[in-house]
Amino acid sequence: MPAIGDLAPDFFAADCHGAPVRLSALRGRRVILFFYPKAFTLGCTIENRAFRDNHERIRELGAELVGVSVDTQRTQCEFAEKEGIHFSLLGDPDRTISRAYDVLWPVVRVDRRVTFIIDPEGRIEDIIRHEMRVYRHLDDVLRFLETHPPADASAYGTAA
C-alpha cells in the first residue's frame, strides 16, 4: 500500500456521468479518494450517503471526492442514481486502480474500506482505515480538512 508522503498512483477511468477522471488532472486540488467493497451493500451505502450529504462541505474545504469499488461502471451509475450521488464514482472491475493502491482483500478480491487524502501536488497526506465503522471515514476526512486548510484557501471560497 502506498504510504504517507508517496506520490499517489495515477489512474484513468470514466465516472458514471461519462466524465473522464485522471488523478493527475486533479492536481492543484486535494483529492479524497475512497475505496469501498461493493455498491448497494449496507455499509457502503451508509458510507456513500455520508459523503454525499457532506459533498459540498468537502468542496468548500478545497477537496474533490472520488469513490472506487470493484463494481462495473454500470453498477456504479445505478448506485449513484439511486442514492443521488453527484461526485465521481469509478467502477474498477479489472481491479487496476485497486491493485495500484493495494487495497484488495486477498481472498474475496473486493476493496478494503480505505480512504486516501491526496495533496494538491499528488502526494498522499493521510490514509484512513476503518473497515466496520463507516462513519469514521467522513469524520476523519472532515477533521483533517478543517485542521489542514489549503495553502490558498481563498481559491476555494473559504477563509484561511
Short mmCIF file of N, CA and C in Angstrom, two decimals:
data_model
loop_
_atom_site.label_atom_id
_atom_site.label_comp_id
_atom_site.label_asym_id
_atom_site.label_seq_id
_atom_site.Cartn_x
_atom_site.Cartn_y
_atom_site.Cartn_z
N MET A 1 0.86 -1.18 0.00
CA MET A 1 0.00 0.00 0.00
C MET A 1 0.90 1.23 0.00
N PRO A 2 0.57 2.22 -0.84
CA PRO A 2 1.34 3.46 -0.79
C PRO A 2 1.29 4.04 0.62
N ALA A 3 2.33 4.77 0.98
CA ALA A 3 2.45 5.33 2.32
C ALA A 3 2.29 6.85 2.28
N ILE A 4 2.06 7.43 3.44
CA ILE A 4 2.00 8.88 3.56
C ILE A 4 3.32 9.44 3.03
N GLY A 5 3.21 10.45 2.18
CA GLY A 5 4.38 11.07 1.57
C GLY A 5 4.68 10.56 0.17
N ASP A 6 4.16 9.38 -0.17
CA ASP A 6 4.36 8.82 -1.51
C ASP A 6 3.53 9.58 -2.53
N LEU A 7 4.01 9.58 -3.77
CA LEU A 7 3.22 10.09 -4.87
C LEU A 7 2.08 9.10 -5.09
N ALA A 8 0.86 9.59 -5.13
CA ALA A 8 -0.31 8.71 -5.32
C ALA A 8 -0.27 8.13 -6.73
N PRO A 9 -0.52 6.83 -6.88
CA PRO A 9 -0.54 6.23 -8.21
C PRO A 9 -1.61 6.91 -9.09
N ASP A 10 -1.20 7.27 -10.30
CA ASP A 10 -2.12 7.89 -11.23
C ASP A 10 -3.07 6.83 -11.78
N PHE A 11 -4.22 7.25 -12.22
CA PHE A 11 -5.18 6.33 -12.86
C PHE A 11 -6.06 7.12 -13.79
N PHE A 12 -6.74 6.40 -14.66
CA PHE A 12 -7.69 7.00 -15.58
C PHE A 12 -8.90 6.08 -15.65
N ALA A 13 -10.08 6.66 -15.54
CA ALA A 13 -11.33 5.91 -15.68
C ALA A 13 -12.44 6.91 -16.00
N ALA A 14 -13.54 6.41 -16.53
CA ALA A 14 -14.71 7.25 -16.75
C ALA A 14 -15.64 7.07 -15.57
N ASP A 15 -16.18 8.18 -15.08
CA ASP A 15 -17.13 8.05 -13.98
C ASP A 15 -18.52 7.74 -14.54
N CYS A 16 -19.48 7.61 -13.66
CA CYS A 16 -20.81 7.20 -14.11
C CYS A 16 -21.56 8.30 -14.84
N HIS A 17 -21.00 9.49 -14.90
CA HIS A 17 -21.60 10.55 -15.69
C HIS A 17 -20.93 10.63 -17.07
N GLY A 18 -19.98 9.70 -17.31
CA GLY A 18 -19.26 9.68 -18.58
C GLY A 18 -18.07 10.61 -18.61
N ALA A 19 -17.82 11.30 -17.50
CA ALA A 19 -16.69 12.22 -17.45
C ALA A 19 -15.39 11.47 -17.20
N PRO A 20 -14.33 11.83 -17.91
CA PRO A 20 -13.04 11.19 -17.66
C PRO A 20 -12.46 11.68 -16.33
N VAL A 21 -11.90 10.76 -15.57
CA VAL A 21 -11.27 11.09 -14.30
C VAL A 21 -9.85 10.57 -14.34
N ARG A 22 -8.90 11.49 -14.34
CA ARG A 22 -7.48 11.16 -14.26
C ARG A 22 -6.96 11.88 -13.02
N LEU A 23 -6.37 11.11 -12.12
CA LEU A 23 -5.90 11.71 -10.87
C LEU A 23 -4.95 12.87 -11.14
N SER A 24 -4.01 12.70 -12.04
CA SER A 24 -3.03 13.75 -12.30
C SER A 24 -3.69 15.03 -12.84
N ALA A 25 -4.86 14.92 -13.46
CA ALA A 25 -5.58 16.10 -13.96
C ALA A 25 -6.21 16.90 -12.82
N LEU A 26 -6.29 16.31 -11.63
CA LEU A 26 -6.87 16.98 -10.47
C LEU A 26 -5.81 17.70 -9.63
N ARG A 27 -4.56 17.72 -10.11
CA ARG A 27 -3.50 18.42 -9.38
C ARG A 27 -3.91 19.87 -9.18
N GLY A 28 -3.50 20.41 -8.06
CA GLY A 28 -3.89 21.77 -7.71
C GLY A 28 -5.03 21.78 -6.70
N ARG A 29 -5.66 20.62 -6.51
CA ARG A 29 -6.71 20.47 -5.50
C ARG A 29 -6.42 19.21 -4.70
N ARG A 30 -6.89 19.19 -3.48
CA ARG A 30 -6.84 17.95 -2.71
C ARG A 30 -7.86 16.98 -3.30
N VAL A 31 -7.56 15.72 -3.17
CA VAL A 31 -8.48 14.68 -3.61
C VAL A 31 -8.70 13.74 -2.44
N ILE A 32 -9.97 13.45 -2.17
CA ILE A 32 -10.35 12.42 -1.21
C ILE A 32 -10.72 11.21 -2.06
N LEU A 33 -9.85 10.22 -2.07
CA LEU A 33 -10.03 9.01 -2.86
C LEU A 33 -10.40 7.89 -1.89
N PHE A 34 -11.67 7.44 -1.97
CA PHE A 34 -12.08 6.41 -1.03
C PHE A 34 -12.49 5.14 -1.77
N PHE A 35 -12.02 4.03 -1.23
CA PHE A 35 -12.32 2.71 -1.76
C PHE A 35 -13.33 2.05 -0.84
N TYR A 36 -14.26 1.33 -1.44
CA TYR A 36 -15.27 0.61 -0.65
C TYR A 36 -15.57 -0.71 -1.35
N PRO A 37 -16.04 -1.72 -0.61
CA PRO A 37 -16.19 -3.06 -1.18
C PRO A 37 -17.19 -3.19 -2.33
N LYS A 38 -18.44 -2.85 -2.13
CA LYS A 38 -19.46 -3.11 -3.16
C LYS A 38 -20.62 -2.13 -3.04
N ALA A 39 -21.04 -1.62 -4.18
CA ALA A 39 -22.23 -0.76 -4.22
C ALA A 39 -23.45 -1.56 -3.77
N PHE A 40 -24.40 -0.87 -3.21
CA PHE A 40 -25.70 -1.41 -2.77
C PHE A 40 -25.61 -2.28 -1.50
N THR A 41 -24.43 -2.43 -0.90
CA THR A 41 -24.37 -3.15 0.37
C THR A 41 -24.59 -2.14 1.49
N LEU A 42 -25.00 -2.61 2.65
CA LEU A 42 -25.40 -1.72 3.74
C LEU A 42 -24.30 -0.74 4.13
N GLY A 43 -23.13 -1.25 4.48
CA GLY A 43 -22.04 -0.38 4.93
C GLY A 43 -21.61 0.60 3.86
N CYS A 44 -21.53 0.15 2.62
CA CYS A 44 -21.09 1.01 1.52
C CYS A 44 -22.13 2.07 1.20
N THR A 45 -23.40 1.72 1.34
CA THR A 45 -24.46 2.70 1.12
C THR A 45 -24.41 3.76 2.20
N ILE A 46 -24.23 3.36 3.45
CA ILE A 46 -24.13 4.32 4.56
C ILE A 46 -22.95 5.25 4.33
N GLU A 47 -21.79 4.69 3.96
CA GLU A 47 -20.59 5.50 3.75
C GLU A 47 -20.79 6.49 2.60
N ASN A 48 -21.32 6.03 1.48
CA ASN A 48 -21.54 6.91 0.34
C ASN A 48 -22.57 7.99 0.64
N ARG A 49 -23.60 7.65 1.37
CA ARG A 49 -24.60 8.67 1.75
C ARG A 49 -23.96 9.75 2.63
N ALA A 50 -23.09 9.33 3.54
CA ALA A 50 -22.42 10.30 4.41
C ALA A 50 -21.55 11.25 3.58
N PHE A 51 -20.80 10.70 2.63
CA PHE A 51 -20.00 11.55 1.75
C PHE A 51 -20.91 12.43 0.88
N ARG A 52 -22.00 11.85 0.36
CA ARG A 52 -22.96 12.61 -0.45
C ARG A 52 -23.50 13.81 0.33
N ASP A 53 -23.91 13.55 1.56
CA ASP A 53 -24.52 14.60 2.38
C ASP A 53 -23.52 15.68 2.79
N ASN A 54 -22.24 15.40 2.66
CA ASN A 54 -21.20 16.36 3.03
C ASN A 54 -20.33 16.76 1.85
N HIS A 55 -20.78 16.43 0.65
CA HIS A 55 -20.01 16.71 -0.56
C HIS A 55 -19.71 18.20 -0.69
N GLU A 56 -20.70 19.04 -0.51
CA GLU A 56 -20.47 20.49 -0.65
C GLU A 56 -19.50 20.99 0.41
N ARG A 57 -19.61 20.50 1.63
CA ARG A 57 -18.69 20.91 2.69
C ARG A 57 -17.26 20.51 2.34
N ILE A 58 -17.08 19.32 1.80
CA ILE A 58 -15.75 18.85 1.40
C ILE A 58 -15.20 19.75 0.29
N ARG A 59 -16.04 20.11 -0.65
CA ARG A 59 -15.60 21.03 -1.73
C ARG A 59 -15.25 22.40 -1.17
N GLU A 60 -16.05 22.89 -0.22
CA GLU A 60 -15.75 24.18 0.40
C GLU A 60 -14.40 24.15 1.11
N LEU A 61 -14.03 22.98 1.60
CA LEU A 61 -12.73 22.82 2.28
C LEU A 61 -11.61 22.52 1.29
N GLY A 62 -11.91 22.62 -0.01
CA GLY A 62 -10.87 22.55 -1.03
C GLY A 62 -10.54 21.18 -1.57
N ALA A 63 -11.47 20.22 -1.48
CA ALA A 63 -11.15 18.87 -1.94
C ALA A 63 -12.18 18.34 -2.92
N GLU A 64 -11.71 17.49 -3.81
CA GLU A 64 -12.56 16.74 -4.73
C GLU A 64 -12.77 15.36 -4.13
N LEU A 65 -13.92 14.77 -4.38
CA LEU A 65 -14.29 13.48 -3.83
C LEU A 65 -14.40 12.46 -4.97
N VAL A 66 -13.72 11.32 -4.82
CA VAL A 66 -13.77 10.25 -5.82
C VAL A 66 -13.89 8.92 -5.08
N GLY A 67 -14.92 8.13 -5.42
CA GLY A 67 -15.11 6.82 -4.83
C GLY A 67 -14.82 5.72 -5.84
N VAL A 68 -14.27 4.61 -5.36
CA VAL A 68 -13.91 3.48 -6.22
C VAL A 68 -14.34 2.18 -5.57
N SER A 69 -14.92 1.30 -6.37
CA SER A 69 -15.16 -0.08 -5.94
C SER A 69 -14.94 -0.98 -7.15
N VAL A 70 -14.92 -2.28 -6.91
CA VAL A 70 -14.67 -3.24 -7.99
C VAL A 70 -15.92 -3.50 -8.83
N ASP A 71 -16.97 -2.76 -8.58
CA ASP A 71 -18.19 -2.89 -9.39
C ASP A 71 -17.94 -2.41 -10.81
N THR A 72 -18.86 -2.73 -11.70
CA THR A 72 -18.79 -2.22 -13.06
C THR A 72 -19.21 -0.76 -13.08
N GLN A 73 -18.89 -0.07 -14.15
CA GLN A 73 -19.31 1.32 -14.29
C GLN A 73 -20.84 1.39 -14.27
N ARG A 74 -21.49 0.45 -14.92
CA ARG A 74 -22.96 0.46 -14.95
C ARG A 74 -23.55 0.35 -13.54
N THR A 75 -22.99 -0.56 -12.74
CA THR A 75 -23.46 -0.71 -11.36
C THR A 75 -23.24 0.57 -10.58
N GLN A 76 -22.07 1.19 -10.77
CA GLN A 76 -21.78 2.45 -10.08
C GLN A 76 -22.79 3.53 -10.50
N CYS A 77 -23.13 3.55 -11.78
CA CYS A 77 -24.10 4.54 -12.27
C CYS A 77 -25.48 4.31 -11.65
N GLU A 78 -25.89 3.06 -11.58
CA GLU A 78 -27.18 2.74 -10.96
C GLU A 78 -27.18 3.12 -9.49
N PHE A 79 -26.08 2.85 -8.82
CA PHE A 79 -25.93 3.18 -7.41
C PHE A 79 -25.98 4.70 -7.23
N ALA A 80 -25.22 5.43 -8.04
CA ALA A 80 -25.19 6.89 -7.94
C ALA A 80 -26.57 7.49 -8.19
N GLU A 81 -27.26 6.96 -9.18
CA GLU A 81 -28.60 7.48 -9.49
C GLU A 81 -29.56 7.21 -8.34
N LYS A 82 -29.56 5.99 -7.84
CA LYS A 82 -30.47 5.63 -6.74
C LYS A 82 -30.20 6.46 -5.49
N GLU A 83 -28.92 6.73 -5.21
CA GLU A 83 -28.55 7.42 -3.97
C GLU A 83 -28.37 8.92 -4.14
N GLY A 84 -28.54 9.45 -5.36
CA GLY A 84 -28.39 10.88 -5.57
C GLY A 84 -26.97 11.37 -5.37
N ILE A 85 -26.01 10.57 -5.80
CA ILE A 85 -24.59 10.90 -5.64
C ILE A 85 -24.14 11.67 -6.88
N HIS A 86 -23.50 12.83 -6.65
CA HIS A 86 -23.08 13.68 -7.76
C HIS A 86 -21.57 13.83 -7.87
N PHE A 87 -20.81 13.18 -7.00
CA PHE A 87 -19.36 13.16 -7.16
C PHE A 87 -18.99 11.93 -7.98
N SER A 88 -17.74 11.83 -8.38
CA SER A 88 -17.31 10.73 -9.26
C SER A 88 -17.25 9.40 -8.52
N LEU A 89 -17.96 8.42 -9.07
CA LEU A 89 -17.84 7.04 -8.63
C LEU A 89 -17.24 6.27 -9.80
N LEU A 90 -16.19 5.52 -9.52
CA LEU A 90 -15.50 4.78 -10.56
C LEU A 90 -15.66 3.29 -10.35
N GLY A 91 -16.02 2.61 -11.42
CA GLY A 91 -16.03 1.15 -11.41
C GLY A 91 -14.64 0.65 -11.76
N ASP A 92 -14.20 -0.35 -11.06
CA ASP A 92 -12.86 -0.91 -11.27
C ASP A 92 -12.94 -2.44 -11.34
N PRO A 93 -13.76 -2.98 -12.28
CA PRO A 93 -13.95 -4.43 -12.30
C PRO A 93 -12.68 -5.22 -12.63
N ASP A 94 -11.74 -4.61 -13.36
CA ASP A 94 -10.48 -5.31 -13.63
C ASP A 94 -9.46 -5.11 -12.50
N ARG A 95 -9.83 -4.30 -11.51
CA ARG A 95 -9.07 -4.08 -10.28
C ARG A 95 -7.72 -3.38 -10.50
N THR A 96 -7.60 -2.65 -11.58
CA THR A 96 -6.36 -1.93 -11.88
C THR A 96 -6.06 -0.86 -10.83
N ILE A 97 -7.05 -0.03 -10.54
CA ILE A 97 -6.85 1.03 -9.54
C ILE A 97 -6.65 0.42 -8.16
N SER A 98 -7.45 -0.57 -7.85
CA SER A 98 -7.38 -1.22 -6.53
C SER A 98 -6.02 -1.87 -6.30
N ARG A 99 -5.46 -2.50 -7.33
CA ARG A 99 -4.12 -3.10 -7.20
C ARG A 99 -3.06 -2.02 -7.05
N ALA A 100 -3.20 -0.91 -7.78
CA ALA A 100 -2.21 0.17 -7.68
C ALA A 100 -2.15 0.73 -6.26
N TYR A 101 -3.29 0.73 -5.57
CA TYR A 101 -3.35 1.23 -4.19
C TYR A 101 -3.27 0.11 -3.16
N ASP A 102 -3.17 -1.13 -3.63
CA ASP A 102 -3.02 -2.31 -2.76
C ASP A 102 -4.10 -2.37 -1.68
N VAL A 103 -5.37 -2.25 -2.12
CA VAL A 103 -6.48 -2.23 -1.17
C VAL A 103 -7.38 -3.46 -1.27
N LEU A 104 -7.01 -4.43 -2.10
CA LEU A 104 -7.87 -5.61 -2.27
C LEU A 104 -7.72 -6.59 -1.12
N TRP A 105 -8.86 -7.11 -0.66
CA TRP A 105 -8.82 -8.22 0.29
C TRP A 105 -8.24 -9.41 -0.48
N PRO A 106 -7.36 -10.17 0.12
CA PRO A 106 -6.66 -11.23 -0.62
C PRO A 106 -7.56 -12.34 -1.16
N VAL A 107 -8.56 -12.77 -0.44
CA VAL A 107 -9.35 -13.93 -0.87
C VAL A 107 -10.59 -13.50 -1.65
N VAL A 108 -11.34 -12.55 -1.13
CA VAL A 108 -12.61 -12.18 -1.75
C VAL A 108 -12.45 -11.18 -2.90
N ARG A 109 -11.26 -10.55 -3.02
CA ARG A 109 -10.94 -9.68 -4.15
C ARG A 109 -11.88 -8.48 -4.30
N VAL A 110 -12.39 -7.96 -3.18
CA VAL A 110 -13.10 -6.69 -3.18
C VAL A 110 -12.23 -5.71 -2.40
N ASP A 111 -12.53 -4.42 -2.56
CA ASP A 111 -11.72 -3.40 -1.91
C ASP A 111 -11.94 -3.37 -0.41
N ARG A 112 -10.85 -3.12 0.28
CA ARG A 112 -10.94 -2.79 1.70
C ARG A 112 -11.52 -1.37 1.78
N ARG A 113 -11.99 -1.02 2.93
CA ARG A 113 -12.53 0.33 3.13
C ARG A 113 -11.35 1.22 3.56
N VAL A 114 -10.77 1.90 2.57
CA VAL A 114 -9.59 2.74 2.80
C VAL A 114 -9.81 4.08 2.09
N THR A 115 -9.45 5.16 2.77
CA THR A 115 -9.55 6.49 2.20
C THR A 115 -8.16 7.13 2.18
N PHE A 116 -7.80 7.67 1.02
CA PHE A 116 -6.54 8.38 0.85
C PHE A 116 -6.83 9.86 0.69
N ILE A 117 -6.13 10.69 1.45
CA ILE A 117 -6.19 12.13 1.26
C ILE A 117 -4.93 12.50 0.50
N ILE A 118 -5.13 13.05 -0.70
CA ILE A 118 -4.03 13.34 -1.61
C ILE A 118 -3.90 14.85 -1.75
N ASP A 119 -2.69 15.35 -1.55
CA ASP A 119 -2.48 16.81 -1.57
C ASP A 119 -2.49 17.36 -2.99
N PRO A 120 -2.51 18.68 -3.14
CA PRO A 120 -2.59 19.28 -4.48
C PRO A 120 -1.42 18.93 -5.40
N GLU A 121 -0.30 18.48 -4.85
CA GLU A 121 0.84 18.08 -5.67
C GLU A 121 0.81 16.59 -6.01
N GLY A 122 -0.21 15.87 -5.51
CA GLY A 122 -0.35 14.46 -5.82
C GLY A 122 0.27 13.51 -4.83
N ARG A 123 0.67 14.00 -3.66
CA ARG A 123 1.26 13.15 -2.62
C ARG A 123 0.21 12.77 -1.59
N ILE A 124 0.36 11.59 -1.04
CA ILE A 124 -0.58 11.11 -0.02
C ILE A 124 -0.30 11.81 1.30
N GLU A 125 -1.32 12.50 1.80
CA GLU A 125 -1.20 13.23 3.07
C GLU A 125 -1.66 12.40 4.26
N ASP A 126 -2.66 11.56 4.04
CA ASP A 126 -3.19 10.76 5.13
C ASP A 126 -3.87 9.53 4.55
N ILE A 127 -3.94 8.48 5.36
CA ILE A 127 -4.62 7.24 4.98
C ILE A 127 -5.54 6.87 6.14
N ILE A 128 -6.80 6.65 5.82
CA ILE A 128 -7.81 6.35 6.83
C ILE A 128 -8.31 4.93 6.60
N ARG A 129 -8.29 4.12 7.65
CA ARG A 129 -8.75 2.74 7.56
C ARG A 129 -9.70 2.46 8.72
N HIS A 130 -10.95 2.24 8.42
CA HIS A 130 -11.95 1.81 9.40
C HIS A 130 -12.87 0.86 8.65
N GLU A 131 -12.64 -0.41 8.78
CA GLU A 131 -13.41 -1.37 7.99
C GLU A 131 -14.87 -1.42 8.42
N MET A 132 -15.14 -1.39 9.69
CA MET A 132 -16.51 -1.56 10.18
C MET A 132 -17.19 -0.25 10.58
N ARG A 133 -16.42 0.74 10.99
CA ARG A 133 -17.00 2.00 11.44
C ARG A 133 -17.02 2.98 10.27
N VAL A 134 -18.00 2.81 9.41
CA VAL A 134 -18.02 3.53 8.14
C VAL A 134 -18.11 5.04 8.29
N TYR A 135 -18.76 5.54 9.32
CA TYR A 135 -18.86 6.99 9.51
C TYR A 135 -17.52 7.62 9.86
N ARG A 136 -16.60 6.84 10.38
CA ARG A 136 -15.30 7.38 10.78
C ARG A 136 -14.54 7.93 9.59
N HIS A 137 -14.76 7.39 8.38
CA HIS A 137 -14.06 7.92 7.21
C HIS A 137 -14.44 9.38 6.99
N LEU A 138 -15.71 9.67 6.97
CA LEU A 138 -16.15 11.05 6.80
C LEU A 138 -15.66 11.91 7.96
N ASP A 139 -15.84 11.44 9.19
CA ASP A 139 -15.41 12.22 10.35
C ASP A 139 -13.93 12.55 10.27
N ASP A 140 -13.11 11.56 9.92
CA ASP A 140 -11.66 11.77 9.85
C ASP A 140 -11.29 12.68 8.67
N VAL A 141 -11.99 12.55 7.54
CA VAL A 141 -11.74 13.43 6.40
C VAL A 141 -12.05 14.87 6.78
N LEU A 142 -13.22 15.12 7.36
CA LEU A 142 -13.59 16.48 7.74
C LEU A 142 -12.62 17.05 8.77
N ARG A 143 -12.24 16.24 9.75
CA ARG A 143 -11.30 16.69 10.77
C ARG A 143 -9.97 17.09 10.12
N PHE A 144 -9.49 16.26 9.19
CA PHE A 144 -8.23 16.55 8.52
C PHE A 144 -8.34 17.85 7.71
N LEU A 145 -9.38 17.96 6.91
CA LEU A 145 -9.53 19.14 6.05
C LEU A 145 -9.69 20.41 6.88
N GLU A 146 -10.39 20.32 8.00
CA GLU A 146 -10.59 21.51 8.83
C GLU A 146 -9.32 21.93 9.55
N THR A 147 -8.43 20.99 9.84
CA THR A 147 -7.19 21.32 10.56
C THR A 147 -5.99 21.49 9.63
N HIS A 148 -6.17 21.20 8.36
CA HIS A 148 -5.10 21.37 7.36
C HIS A 148 -5.65 22.13 6.16
N PRO A 149 -5.94 23.42 6.33
CA PRO A 149 -6.53 24.17 5.21
C PRO A 149 -5.53 24.26 4.05
N PRO A 150 -6.05 24.40 2.83
CA PRO A 150 -5.15 24.55 1.68
C PRO A 150 -4.32 25.82 1.81
N ALA A 151 -3.17 25.84 1.17
CA ALA A 151 -2.27 27.00 1.25
C ALA A 151 -2.97 28.27 0.81
N ASP A 152 -3.79 28.19 -0.22
CA ASP A 152 -4.53 29.36 -0.71
C ASP A 152 -6.01 29.09 -0.56
N ALA A 153 -6.52 29.20 0.66
CA ALA A 153 -7.92 28.88 0.93
C ALA A 153 -8.86 29.78 0.16
N SER A 154 -8.43 30.99 -0.21
CA SER A 154 -9.31 31.89 -0.94
C SER A 154 -9.67 31.33 -2.32
N ALA A 155 -8.82 30.45 -2.84
CA ALA A 155 -9.10 29.85 -4.16
C ALA A 155 -10.33 28.95 -4.12
N TYR A 156 -10.75 28.55 -2.93
CA TYR A 156 -11.89 27.64 -2.80
C TYR A 156 -13.10 28.32 -2.20
N GLY A 157 -13.03 29.63 -2.03
CA GLY A 157 -14.17 30.33 -1.49
C GLY A 157 -14.29 30.20 0.01
N THR A 158 -13.19 29.83 0.67
CA THR A 158 -13.22 29.70 2.13
C THR A 158 -12.18 30.64 2.71
N ALA A 159 -12.32 30.94 3.96
CA ALA A 159 -11.35 31.79 4.64
C ALA A 159 -10.27 30.92 5.26
N ALA A 160 -9.05 31.40 5.25
CA ALA A 160 -7.92 30.66 5.84
C ALA A 160 -7.96 30.76 7.34
#
